[in-house]
Amino acid sequence: MKYEEFGKRIIELVGGKDNVQAVVHCMTRLRFTLKNRDLADAEAIKAMDNVIDVVSNKVSFQIIIGTEVAEIHPEILQLLGMESEVKEEKKQNIVKRILDLVSETLTPILSVMMCAGLISGILSLLTVSGIISSESSTFMIFDSIRTSMFYFLPLFIAASASKRLGVPMYLGMLLATTLLSTTINGVEGLDLFGIALPTITYSSSFIPVLLGLWFMGIVYKYVQKIMPKSLDYFFTPLLTIIITLPITLLLFGPIGTWISDGLGYVFQFIGDTFGSWLVVTIYAACQPFLIMMGAGNFIIPIVVNSYATLGYDAMFTPAWIISDLAVAGAMLGYFLRAKDAKQKQFFGTLSFSAFMGITEPAVFGAFVKYRRPFFAVMIGGGIGGLIAGLLSVKGYTMTTLFGLLTFIGNNDYNNLYFMIAALIVGFVVAAIAGYVLWIPKSEQEEVKTEVKITESGLNKVRLTTPVLGESIPLADVKDKAFSTGALGKGIAIKPEDGLVKAPIAGEVVSLFPTNHAIGIKTEDGIEVLIHIGIDTVELQGEHFTPLVKQGDVVNVNDPLIEVDFAQVKAKGYDPTVIMVITNTQDYLEVVPNMTNANELVTVVL
């Protein structure tokens, strides 16, 4: 076992084998479900070699490692004596559970998809250089790796998702291969028990087989319960497949096709109405925020569906590569501006890591701490994404920067040239923005000495409590983005009342669609964020009633949002209300006051 000692140490520091209920992984992190979170020593884990950071939230205890997590995960399972079908706690809502299932099903096969994409890029290079012909047998043999990957996608899905859904893997693969058989896949005029079947092409798709596997898991468990042990070996699989296949053909095949086509129509509508350039621009600018929130994988099913139905992806594939390179550029700008040797080494390492496609070290190591790099990436990534979007750049397979040649596609060299141009612009602009936005330590000290003085001394602005309740330090909040001060200084309140009020006069500049967060900006430029509860975005606005709208001007103590905190707590969410000054760095000091609700936070100008 290559990572045996590392795995043993991780298990020890999360509280031992007996404290682990489940452990799964995504692209870069291990996600533990622990019986007692207090037994885990997060600081000791952070200090380990190969560990980038630790993120602890309501759903899971996450250890961010990097792409080698795919090798580490099975070894940790072996050390724990667990099988890979172990599951996380089901505290999240149904939409979150579905997205997690799809993401965790597709993540293990991404490396294989990228492998197929890199082979396609190599073949493009060889044909361009004249070494082999696209009509030769050699080309067709190696190109079959790419075509087979997507044609047999349902089979890969079955192997990846079966255990997660409680299905024996080979039984799940039997369902997938049956759907791909020449007697069913794309065949017209079929009927089952006299019921006409729609013509459905199951190859290069994943939603129908995933729905079928979900149903198969339910059937398998039920049949296993009623089947005598002496007959279980033969007749449980038999009855399961006999029940599942007809339901899949009659119900889940059409539903899966409608969902798949629906996703295609949605993004086609966006492209036709607003232009796909808008999606590319926004995602290339905002990807680091999604990574920080643990939501970076939500696009995977959309991208896979685009490749399966259209043969290309004109939105997210170009955007994520541009964004990764913009992160590298921003960190390069910080590297060039930094004077301290340790800072230069730090930012240089983060820039190289992002260039290689691993941006988590930069996001959690620098972006969360300094915040300004987010703006550098938004500027550079946004401009690069805008160029790619306006020039209609298409990704023909899932890949990284090193699979750039796959953008040639079907001899579409302009597509490659446009992508290279977008990458260069995104990288260079982000580097310049990072260089400009950086404030060296000496200059920070100079800025802090420029204090406004009035006749009564320092110029101060006072914020009252946004909700009645017990005040607690921000450090005690169970959300790393707030407790570390990464989003600004402030205070938190354990609410005793359901009415959230304005702590200061100003304009409502933002109201999150789920109504769990609201932003106010004063005439003096103070930016106040009120965040209601931890992870309450998952409630999708339920139990939150907005009393104002974006653009409204409010006075102190004006009602903003009414919240049913009893229901929020009943759903298992922490109701803590958090108030921070998001532009803390613009002021001399932000001082929380734990004892006076009429002066809960003081901003010293």
Coordinates of C-alpha atoms in Angstrom, one line a residue:
M1 CA 0.0 0.0 0.0
K2 CA 1.6 3.2 -1.2
Y3 CA -0.1 5.5 1.3
E4 CA -0.4 3.1 4.2
E5 CA 1.4 5.2 6.8
F6 CA -0.4 8.3 5.6
G7 CA -3.8 6.5 5.8
K8 CA -3.1 5.2 9.3
R9 CA -2.2 8.6 10.5
I10 CA -5.4 10.2 9.0
I11 CA -7.6 7.5 10.6
E12 CA -5.9 8.1 14.0
L13 CA -6.4 11.9 13.8
V14 CA -10.1 11.7 12.8
G15 CA -10.7 9.7 16.0
G16 CA -9.9 6.1 15.0
K17 CA -11.8 3.5 13.1
D18 CA -14.7 3.4 15.5
N19 CA -15.4 7.1 14.9
V20 CA -15.7 6.7 11.1
Q21 CA -19.2 6.0 9.7
A22 CA -18.3 6.6 6.1
V23 CA -15.6 8.0 3.8
V24 CA -16.0 8.9 0.1
H25 CA -14.0 11.1 -2.2
C26 CA -14.4 13.7 -4.9
M27 CA -11.7 15.0 -7.3
T28 CA -9.4 16.4 -4.6
R29 CA -10.8 15.6 -1.1
L30 CA -11.7 12.9 1.3
R31 CA -15.1 13.4 2.9
F32 CA -15.5 11.7 6.2
T33 CA -18.8 11.2 8.1
L34 CA -17.8 11.0 11.7
K35 CA -19.8 9.8 14.7
N36 CA -18.2 12.5 16.9
R37 CA -16.7 15.5 15.1
D38 CA -15.0 16.7 18.3
L39 CA -12.6 13.7 18.3
A40 CA -11.0 14.8 15.0
D41 CA -7.8 16.9 15.3
A42 CA -8.2 19.2 12.3
E43 CA -5.0 21.2 13.1
A44 CA -2.8 18.1 13.3
I45 CA -4.3 16.9 10.0
K46 CA -3.5 20.3 8.4
A47 CA 0.1 19.9 9.5
M48 CA 0.6 16.6 7.7
D49 CA 2.5 16.5 4.5
N50 CA 0.3 16.2 1.4
V51 CA -2.7 17.8 3.2
I52 CA -3.7 21.1 1.8
D53 CA -6.5 22.0 4.2
V54 CA -9.4 20.7 6.3
V55 CA -13.0 21.9 5.8
S56 CA -15.5 20.9 8.5
N57 CA -19.2 21.5 7.9
K58 CA -22.6 20.1 8.8
V59 CA -22.5 17.4 6.1
S60 CA -19.0 16.0 6.3
F61 CA -15.5 16.4 7.5
Q62 CA -13.4 17.1 4.4
I63 CA -9.6 16.7 4.1
I64 CA -8.3 18.4 0.9
I65 CA -5.4 16.5 -0.5
G66 CA -5.2 16.8 -4.3
T67 CA -5.7 14.5 -7.3
E68 CA -3.9 11.6 -5.6
V69 CA -7.0 11.2 -3.4
A70 CA -8.3 8.6 -5.9
E71 CA -5.3 6.3 -4.9
I72 CA -5.5 7.1 -1.2
H73 CA -9.3 6.5 -0.8
P74 CA -9.3 2.8 -1.5
E75 CA -6.3 2.2 0.8
I76 CA -8.1 4.1 3.7
L77 CA -11.2 1.9 3.1
Q78 CA -9.0 -1.1 3.3
L79 CA -7.4 0.1 6.5
L80 CA -10.9 0.8 7.9
G81 CA -12.2 -2.6 6.9
M82 CA -15.0 -0.9 4.9
E83 CA -16.4 -1.5 1.4
S84 CA -16.8 1.3 -1.0
E85 CA -20.5 1.3 -0.8
V86 CA -20.5 3.0 2.6
K87 CA -22.7 6.0 2.6
E88 CA -22.8 9.5 4.2
E89 CA -25.5 10.7 6.6
K90 CA -28.6 11.8 4.7
K91 CA -29.2 15.1 6.3
Q92 CA -29.2 17.1 3.1
N93 CA -32.3 17.7 1.0
I94 CA -33.3 15.5 -1.9
V95 CA -31.9 17.8 -4.6
K96 CA -28.5 17.9 -2.8
R97 CA -28.6 14.1 -2.5
I98 CA -29.3 13.7 -6.2
L99 CA -26.5 16.1 -7.2
D100 CA -24.1 14.3 -4.8
L101 CA -25.1 10.9 -6.3
V102 CA -24.5 12.1 -9.9
S103 CA -21.3 13.9 -9.0
E104 CA -19.9 10.9 -7.0
T105 CA -20.8 8.5 -9.8
L106 CA -19.1 10.5 -12.6
T107 CA -16.1 11.7 -10.6
P108 CA -14.3 8.2 -10.6
I109 CA -14.6 7.9 -14.4
L110 CA -13.4 11.5 -15.1
S111 CA -9.8 10.3 -15.4
V112 CA -10.8 7.8 -18.0
M113 CA -12.7 10.4 -19.9
M114 CA -9.6 12.7 -19.8
C115 CA -7.4 9.8 -20.9
A116 CA -9.7 9.4 -24.0
G117 CA -9.5 13.1 -24.6
L118 CA -5.7 13.2 -24.4
I119 CA -5.5 10.3 -26.9
S120 CA -7.7 12.3 -29.2
G121 CA -5.3 15.3 -28.8
I122 CA -2.3 13.2 -29.6
L123 CA -4.0 11.8 -32.7
S124 CA -4.8 15.3 -33.8
L125 CA -1.1 16.2 -33.4
L126 CA 0.0 13.2 -35.4
T127 CA -2.4 13.8 -38.2
V128 CA -1.5 17.5 -38.4
S129 CA 2.2 16.6 -38.6
G130 CA 1.5 14.0 -41.3
I131 CA 2.9 11.1 -39.3
I132 CA -0.3 9.1 -39.7
S133 CA -3.4 9.6 -41.8
S134 CA -6.9 9.9 -40.3
E135 CA -8.0 7.2 -42.8
S136 CA -5.4 4.7 -41.6
S137 CA -6.1 1.6 -39.6
T138 CA -3.7 2.8 -36.9
F139 CA -5.7 6.1 -36.5
M140 CA -9.0 4.2 -36.3
I141 CA -7.8 1.7 -33.8
F142 CA -6.6 4.3 -31.3
D143 CA -9.5 6.6 -32.1
S144 CA -11.8 3.8 -31.0
I145 CA -10.6 4.4 -27.4
R146 CA -12.4 7.8 -27.5
T147 CA -15.6 6.5 -29.3
S148 CA -15.8 3.4 -27.1
M149 CA -15.6 5.6 -23.9
F150 CA -18.7 7.5 -24.8
Y151 CA -20.6 4.7 -26.6
F152 CA -20.3 2.4 -23.5
L153 CA -20.8 5.3 -21.0
P154 CA -23.8 3.4 -19.4
L155 CA -21.5 0.5 -18.6
F156 CA -19.0 2.8 -16.9
I157 CA -21.9 4.4 -15.0
A158 CA -23.1 1.0 -13.9
A159 CA -19.7 0.0 -12.6
S160 CA -19.3 3.3 -10.7
A161 CA -22.8 3.7 -9.3
S162 CA -23.9 0.1 -8.5
K163 CA -22.5 -0.3 -5.0
R164 CA -23.4 3.3 -4.1
L165 CA -27.0 2.4 -4.9
G166 CA -27.0 -1.0 -3.2
V167 CA -26.7 -3.1 -6.4
P168 CA -24.2 -5.9 -7.0
M169 CA -21.8 -4.4 -9.6
Y170 CA -22.1 -7.2 -12.2
L171 CA -25.9 -7.2 -12.0
G172 CA -25.8 -3.4 -12.7
M173 CA -23.5 -4.0 -15.6
L174 CA -25.9 -6.7 -16.9
L175 CA -28.7 -4.0 -17.0
A176 CA -26.3 -1.6 -18.9
T177 CA -25.1 -4.1 -21.5
T178 CA -28.7 -5.2 -22.1
L179 CA -29.7 -1.7 -22.8
L180 CA -26.7 -1.3 -25.2
S181 CA -27.5 -4.6 -27.0
T182 CA -28.2 -4.4 -30.8
T183 CA -31.7 -5.7 -30.1
I184 CA -32.7 -2.7 -27.9
N185 CA -30.3 0.2 -28.4
G186 CA -31.9 2.6 -31.0
V187 CA -34.1 -0.1 -32.4
E188 CA -37.5 1.0 -33.8
G189 CA -40.9 -0.8 -33.5
L190 CA -40.2 -2.8 -30.3
D191 CA -43.0 -3.7 -27.9
L192 CA -43.1 -5.3 -24.5
F193 CA -46.2 -7.4 -23.5
G194 CA -48.0 -5.7 -26.4
I195 CA -47.0 -2.2 -25.1
A196 CA -45.1 -0.2 -27.8
L197 CA -41.7 1.0 -26.7
P198 CA -40.3 4.4 -27.7
T199 CA -37.1 4.3 -29.8
I200 CA -34.3 5.3 -27.4
T201 CA -30.6 5.3 -28.0
Y202 CA -29.0 4.3 -24.7
S203 CA -25.4 4.5 -25.8
S204 CA -23.5 7.7 -24.9
S205 CA -26.1 8.6 -22.2
F206 CA -26.1 8.1 -18.4
I207 CA -29.4 9.3 -17.0
P208 CA -31.6 6.3 -18.1
V209 CA -29.2 3.7 -16.7
L210 CA -28.7 5.7 -13.5
L211 CA -32.5 5.8 -12.9
G212 CA -32.6 2.1 -13.7
L213 CA -29.9 1.3 -11.2
W214 CA -31.6 3.4 -8.5
F215 CA -34.8 1.3 -9.0
M216 CA -32.8 -1.9 -9.2
G217 CA -31.3 -1.1 -5.8
I218 CA -34.8 -0.9 -4.3
V219 CA -36.0 -4.1 -6.0
Y220 CA -32.9 -6.0 -5.0
K221 CA -33.2 -5.2 -1.3
Y222 CA -36.9 -6.0 -1.3
V223 CA -36.4 -9.4 -3.1
Q224 CA -33.5 -10.2 -0.8
K225 CA -35.7 -9.7 2.3
I226 CA -38.4 -12.1 1.1
M227 CA -36.2 -14.7 -0.7
P228 CA -35.3 -17.8 1.4
K229 CA -31.5 -18.0 1.9
S230 CA -31.3 -21.3 0.1
L231 CA -32.6 -19.7 -3.1
D232 CA -31.0 -16.2 -2.7
Y233 CA -27.9 -16.9 -4.8
F234 CA -29.8 -17.7 -8.0
F235 CA -33.3 -16.2 -7.7
T236 CA -32.6 -12.8 -6.2
P237 CA -30.6 -11.6 -9.2
L238 CA -33.1 -13.3 -11.6
L239 CA -36.2 -11.6 -10.1
T240 CA -34.3 -8.3 -9.8
I241 CA -33.4 -8.1 -13.5
I242 CA -36.7 -9.4 -14.7
I243 CA -38.5 -6.7 -12.8
T244 CA -36.1 -3.9 -13.4
L245 CA -35.6 -4.2 -17.2
P246 CA -39.2 -3.7 -18.2
I247 CA -39.7 -0.8 -15.9
T248 CA -36.5 0.8 -17.2
L249 CA -37.6 0.3 -20.8
L250 CA -41.2 1.6 -20.2
L251 CA -40.5 4.3 -17.7
F252 CA -37.0 5.3 -16.9
G253 CA -35.7 5.2 -20.5
P254 CA -38.2 7.9 -21.7
I255 CA -37.8 9.9 -18.4
G256 CA -34.1 9.9 -18.7
T257 CA -34.3 10.9 -22.3
W258 CA -36.6 13.8 -21.5
I259 CA -34.3 15.0 -18.7
S260 CA -31.3 14.7 -21.0
D261 CA -33.0 16.5 -23.8
G262 CA -34.4 19.1 -21.3
L263 CA -30.9 20.0 -20.2
G264 CA -29.9 20.4 -23.8
Y265 CA -32.8 22.6 -24.5
V266 CA -32.2 24.8 -21.4
F267 CA -28.6 25.5 -22.4
Q268 CA -29.6 25.9 -26.1
F269 CA -32.2 28.5 -24.9
I270 CA -29.6 30.3 -22.9
G271 CA -27.3 30.3 -25.8
D272 CA -30.0 31.5 -28.3
T273 CA -31.4 34.1 -25.9
F274 CA -28.4 35.5 -24.0
G275 CA -25.5 33.9 -25.8
S276 CA -23.4 31.0 -24.5
W277 CA -20.7 33.6 -24.0
L278 CA -22.5 34.8 -20.9
V279 CA -22.2 31.3 -19.2
V280 CA -18.6 30.9 -20.2
T281 CA -17.7 34.4 -18.9
I282 CA -19.5 33.9 -15.6
Y283 CA -18.2 30.4 -14.9
A284 CA -14.6 31.3 -15.8
A285 CA -14.8 34.3 -13.5
C286 CA -16.6 32.6 -10.6
Q287 CA -15.2 29.0 -10.5
P288 CA -12.9 29.7 -7.4
F289 CA -16.0 30.7 -5.4
L290 CA -17.7 27.4 -6.3
I291 CA -14.6 25.4 -5.3
M292 CA -14.5 27.2 -2.0
M293 CA -18.1 26.3 -1.4
G294 CA -17.5 22.7 -2.3
A295 CA -19.8 23.0 -5.3
G296 CA -17.3 22.8 -8.1
N297 CA -18.6 19.4 -9.4
F298 CA -22.2 20.5 -10.1
I299 CA -21.4 21.0 -13.8
I300 CA -20.1 17.5 -14.4
P301 CA -23.4 15.9 -15.3
I302 CA -24.3 18.9 -17.5
V303 CA -20.9 18.6 -19.4
V304 CA -21.2 14.8 -19.8
N305 CA -24.7 15.2 -21.1
S306 CA -23.5 17.8 -23.6
Y307 CA -20.8 15.4 -24.9
A308 CA -23.3 12.6 -25.1
T309 CA -26.0 14.5 -26.9
L310 CA -24.2 17.2 -28.9
G311 CA -20.7 15.7 -29.2
Y312 CA -19.1 18.9 -27.7
D313 CA -19.4 21.4 -24.8
A314 CA -19.4 25.1 -25.7
M315 CA -19.7 26.4 -22.2
F316 CA -18.0 24.8 -19.2
T317 CA -15.0 22.9 -20.6
P318 CA -13.4 26.1 -22.1
A319 CA -14.4 28.0 -19.0
W320 CA -12.8 25.8 -16.3
I321 CA -9.5 25.6 -18.2
I322 CA -9.5 29.4 -18.6
S323 CA -10.4 29.8 -14.9
D324 CA -7.6 27.5 -13.8
L325 CA -5.0 29.4 -15.8
A326 CA -6.4 32.7 -14.5
V327 CA -5.8 31.4 -10.9
A328 CA -2.2 30.6 -12.0
G329 CA -1.9 34.1 -13.4
A330 CA -3.2 35.8 -10.3
M331 CA -0.8 33.9 -8.1
L332 CA 2.0 34.8 -10.5
G333 CA 1.1 38.4 -10.1
Y334 CA 1.4 38.0 -6.4
F335 CA 4.7 36.2 -6.8
L336 CA 6.1 39.0 -8.9
R337 CA 5.0 41.7 -6.4
A338 CA 5.9 39.9 -3.2
K339 CA 9.3 41.0 -1.6
D340 CA 9.5 38.5 1.2
A341 CA 11.3 35.2 0.2
K342 CA 8.8 33.0 1.9
Q343 CA 5.9 34.8 0.3
K344 CA 7.5 34.4 -3.1
Q345 CA 8.0 30.7 -2.6
F346 CA 4.4 30.4 -1.3
F347 CA 2.8 32.2 -4.3
G348 CA 5.1 30.6 -6.8
T349 CA 4.1 27.2 -5.6
L350 CA 0.4 28.0 -5.8
S351 CA 0.8 29.4 -9.3
F352 CA 2.6 26.2 -10.5
S353 CA -0.1 24.0 -8.9
A354 CA -2.9 25.9 -10.6
F355 CA -1.1 25.8 -13.9
M356 CA -1.1 22.0 -13.5
G357 CA -4.9 22.1 -13.0
I358 CA -5.0 21.9 -9.2
T359 CA -6.4 25.1 -7.9
E360 CA -7.5 24.1 -4.4
P361 CA -4.2 25.1 -2.8
A362 CA -4.5 28.6 -4.1
V363 CA -8.2 28.9 -3.3
F364 CA -7.9 27.7 0.3
G365 CA -4.3 28.8 0.9
A366 CA -4.4 32.3 -0.5
F367 CA -7.8 33.4 -1.9
V368 CA -9.7 32.8 1.3
K369 CA -7.0 34.6 3.3
Y370 CA -6.3 37.6 1.1
R371 CA -9.7 37.8 -0.8
R372 CA -8.3 40.2 -3.5
P373 CA -7.1 37.3 -5.7
F374 CA -10.8 36.5 -6.2
F375 CA -11.1 39.8 -8.0
A376 CA -8.0 39.2 -10.1
V377 CA -9.4 35.9 -11.3
M378 CA -12.8 37.5 -11.9
I379 CA -11.2 40.1 -14.1
G380 CA -8.8 37.8 -16.0
G381 CA -11.0 34.7 -16.1
G382 CA -14.0 36.8 -17.1
I383 CA -12.2 38.5 -20.0
G384 CA -10.7 35.2 -21.2
G385 CA -14.1 33.5 -20.9
L386 CA -15.8 36.4 -22.8
I387 CA -13.3 35.9 -25.7
A388 CA -13.9 32.2 -25.8
G389 CA -17.6 32.6 -25.6
L390 CA -17.8 35.3 -28.3
L391 CA -15.6 33.2 -30.6
S392 CA -17.8 30.1 -29.9
V393 CA -15.0 27.9 -28.6
K394 CA -16.0 24.3 -28.2
G395 CA -14.5 21.5 -26.1
Y396 CA -14.7 18.1 -27.8
T397 CA -13.8 16.1 -24.7
M398 CA -13.2 16.5 -21.0
T399 CA -9.6 17.6 -20.6
T400 CA -7.2 20.0 -18.9
L401 CA -4.7 22.5 -20.3
F402 CA -2.5 19.6 -21.3
G403 CA -5.2 18.2 -23.6
L404 CA -5.4 21.5 -25.5
L405 CA -5.0 19.8 -28.9
T406 CA -8.4 18.2 -28.4
F407 CA -9.9 21.6 -29.2
I408 CA -9.0 20.9 -32.9
G409 CA -11.9 18.5 -32.9
N410 CA -12.8 17.6 -36.5
N411 CA -10.0 19.6 -38.1
D412 CA -11.3 22.8 -36.6
Y413 CA -8.0 24.6 -36.2
N414 CA -9.6 28.0 -35.6
N415 CA -11.3 26.6 -32.5
L416 CA -7.9 25.7 -31.1
Y417 CA -6.4 29.1 -32.0
F418 CA -9.3 30.9 -30.4
M419 CA -8.9 28.8 -27.2
I420 CA -5.2 29.6 -27.0
A421 CA -5.9 33.3 -27.4
A422 CA -8.5 33.2 -24.6
L423 CA -6.1 31.3 -22.3
I424 CA -3.3 33.8 -22.9
V425 CA -5.5 36.8 -22.3
G426 CA -7.0 35.3 -19.2
F427 CA -3.6 34.4 -17.8
V428 CA -1.9 37.7 -18.6
V429 CA -4.8 39.9 -17.4
A430 CA -5.2 37.9 -14.2
A431 CA -1.4 38.2 -13.6
I432 CA -1.6 42.0 -14.1
A433 CA -4.7 42.3 -11.9
G434 CA -3.0 40.2 -9.2
Y435 CA 0.1 42.4 -9.4
V436 CA -1.9 45.6 -9.1
L437 CA -4.3 44.5 -6.4
W438 CA -1.6 43.3 -4.1
I439 CA -0.8 45.6 -1.2
P440 CA 2.7 45.0 0.2
K441 CA 3.0 45.0 4.0
S442 CA 4.8 48.3 4.1
E443 CA 2.1 50.0 2.1
Q444 CA -0.6 48.4 4.3
E445 CA 1.0 50.0 7.3
E446 CA 1.0 53.4 5.5
V447 CA -2.7 53.1 4.7
K448 CA -3.6 52.3 8.3
T449 CA -2.0 55.6 9.5
E450 CA -4.4 57.6 7.3
V451 CA -7.1 57.9 10.0
K452 CA -9.8 60.5 9.7
I453 CA -9.9 62.8 12.7
T454 CA -12.9 64.8 13.8
E455 CA -13.4 67.3 16.6
S456 CA -14.4 64.4 18.9
G457 CA -11.5 62.2 17.8
L458 CA -11.7 59.1 15.6
N459 CA -14.6 59.0 13.1
K460 CA -16.7 55.9 14.0
V461 CA -19.8 54.3 12.6
R462 CA -21.9 52.1 14.9
L463 CA -24.0 49.1 13.8
T464 CA -26.9 47.7 16.0
T465 CA -27.9 44.1 16.3
P466 CA -29.8 42.7 13.3
V467 CA -31.7 40.3 15.5
L468 CA -32.5 39.8 19.2
G469 CA -30.4 37.2 20.9
E470 CA -27.1 36.2 22.5
S471 CA -24.0 37.6 20.9
I472 CA -21.0 35.3 20.2
P473 CA -17.6 35.8 18.8
L474 CA -17.2 35.2 15.0
A475 CA -14.5 32.6 15.8
D476 CA -17.2 30.4 17.4
V477 CA -19.2 30.2 14.2
K478 CA -19.2 26.7 12.7
D479 CA -18.4 27.9 9.2
K480 CA -14.8 28.3 8.3
A481 CA -15.4 31.2 5.8
F482 CA -16.8 33.3 8.6
S483 CA -14.9 32.1 11.7
T484 CA -11.5 32.7 10.1
G485 CA -12.5 36.3 9.2
A486 CA -12.0 35.5 5.5
L487 CA -15.2 37.3 4.6
G488 CA -14.5 40.2 7.0
K489 CA -14.7 41.0 10.7
G490 CA -18.0 41.1 12.6
I491 CA -20.1 39.2 15.1
A492 CA -22.7 36.4 15.3
I493 CA -26.0 36.1 17.2
K494 CA -27.9 33.1 18.5
P495 CA -31.4 34.4 17.5
E496 CA -34.3 34.6 20.0
D497 CA -36.6 36.4 17.6
G498 CA -37.7 35.7 14.0
L499 CA -37.4 39.2 12.7
V500 CA -34.1 40.3 11.1
K501 CA -33.7 44.1 11.0
A502 CA -31.3 46.6 9.4
P503 CA -28.4 47.2 11.7
I504 CA -27.5 50.4 9.8
A505 CA -29.1 52.8 7.3
G506 CA -28.2 52.1 3.6
E507 CA -29.2 50.5 0.4
V508 CA -30.1 46.8 0.0
V509 CA -27.5 46.0 -2.7
S510 CA -28.0 42.2 -2.6
L511 CA -30.6 39.8 -1.6
F512 CA -29.7 36.1 -2.2
P513 CA -32.5 34.2 -4.1
T514 CA -32.9 31.8 -1.2
N515 CA -33.4 34.9 1.1
H516 CA -30.9 33.6 3.6
A517 CA -28.4 36.4 3.1
I518 CA -28.7 40.1 2.5
G519 CA -26.2 42.9 1.8
I520 CA -26.5 46.6 2.8
K521 CA -24.2 49.4 1.7
T522 CA -24.1 52.7 3.6
E523 CA -23.5 56.2 2.2
D524 CA -20.0 56.0 3.7
G525 CA -19.3 52.8 1.6
I526 CA -19.5 50.3 4.5
E527 CA -20.6 47.0 3.1
V528 CA -22.6 44.9 5.6
L529 CA -23.4 41.2 5.0
I530 CA -26.1 39.5 7.1
H531 CA -26.0 35.7 6.7
I532 CA -28.9 33.9 8.4
G533 CA -27.9 30.4 9.5
I534 CA -25.2 27.9 8.5
D535 CA -25.8 26.0 5.2
T536 CA -29.4 27.3 5.1
V537 CA -28.9 27.9 1.4
E538 CA -30.0 24.2 1.1
L539 CA -33.5 25.1 2.3
Q540 CA -34.0 26.9 -1.0
G541 CA -35.8 29.8 0.7
E542 CA -38.2 27.7 2.7
H543 CA -39.1 29.4 6.1
F544 CA -37.5 32.8 4.9
T545 CA -39.9 35.7 4.0
P546 CA -38.2 38.8 2.5
L547 CA -39.7 42.1 3.6
V548 CA -37.6 44.2 1.3
K549 CA -36.2 43.9 -2.2
Q550 CA -32.9 44.7 -3.8
G551 CA -32.5 48.4 -4.4
D552 CA -34.6 49.4 -1.4
V553 CA -33.3 52.1 1.0
V554 CA -33.6 51.1 4.7
N555 CA -33.2 52.9 8.0
V556 CA -31.9 51.4 11.2
N557 CA -34.2 48.7 12.6
D558 CA -36.3 48.5 9.5
P559 CA -37.5 44.8 9.0
L560 CA -35.6 43.0 6.4
I561 CA -36.4 39.3 6.5
E562 CA -38.8 37.2 8.7
V563 CA -37.5 33.8 9.6
D564 CA -39.2 30.7 11.1
F565 CA -36.2 29.7 13.2
A566 CA -38.1 26.9 14.9
Q567 CA -38.5 25.2 11.5
V568 CA -34.9 26.0 10.5
K569 CA -33.7 24.2 13.7
A570 CA -36.2 21.4 13.2
K571 CA -34.7 20.7 9.8
G572 CA -31.3 20.3 11.5
Y573 CA -29.7 23.6 10.6
D574 CA -27.7 25.9 12.8
P575 CA -29.7 29.2 13.0
T576 CA -26.8 31.5 14.0
V577 CA -27.1 34.9 12.3
I578 CA -23.8 36.3 11.2
M579 CA -23.0 40.0 10.5
V580 CA -19.7 40.9 8.9
I581 CA -18.2 44.0 7.2
T582 CA -17.1 42.6 3.9
N583 CA -14.8 45.5 3.1
T584 CA -13.1 45.4 6.5
Q585 CA -9.7 46.0 4.9
D586 CA -10.8 49.5 3.9
Y587 CA -11.0 50.7 7.5
L588 CA -8.7 51.2 10.4
E589 CA -10.5 48.7 12.6
V590 CA -13.8 46.8 13.0
V591 CA -14.6 46.3 16.7
P592 CA -17.3 43.8 17.9
N593 CA -19.1 44.6 21.1
M594 CA -20.4 41.6 23.0
T595 CA -22.5 43.5 25.6
N596 CA -24.3 46.4 23.8
A597 CA -27.0 45.5 21.3
N598 CA -27.3 49.2 20.3
E599 CA -23.6 49.2 19.4
L600 CA -22.9 45.6 18.4
V601 CA -20.1 46.5 15.9
T602 CA -18.1 49.7 15.6
V603 CA -16.3 50.6 12.3
V604 CA -13.4 53.0 12.9
L605 CA -12.9 55.1 9.8

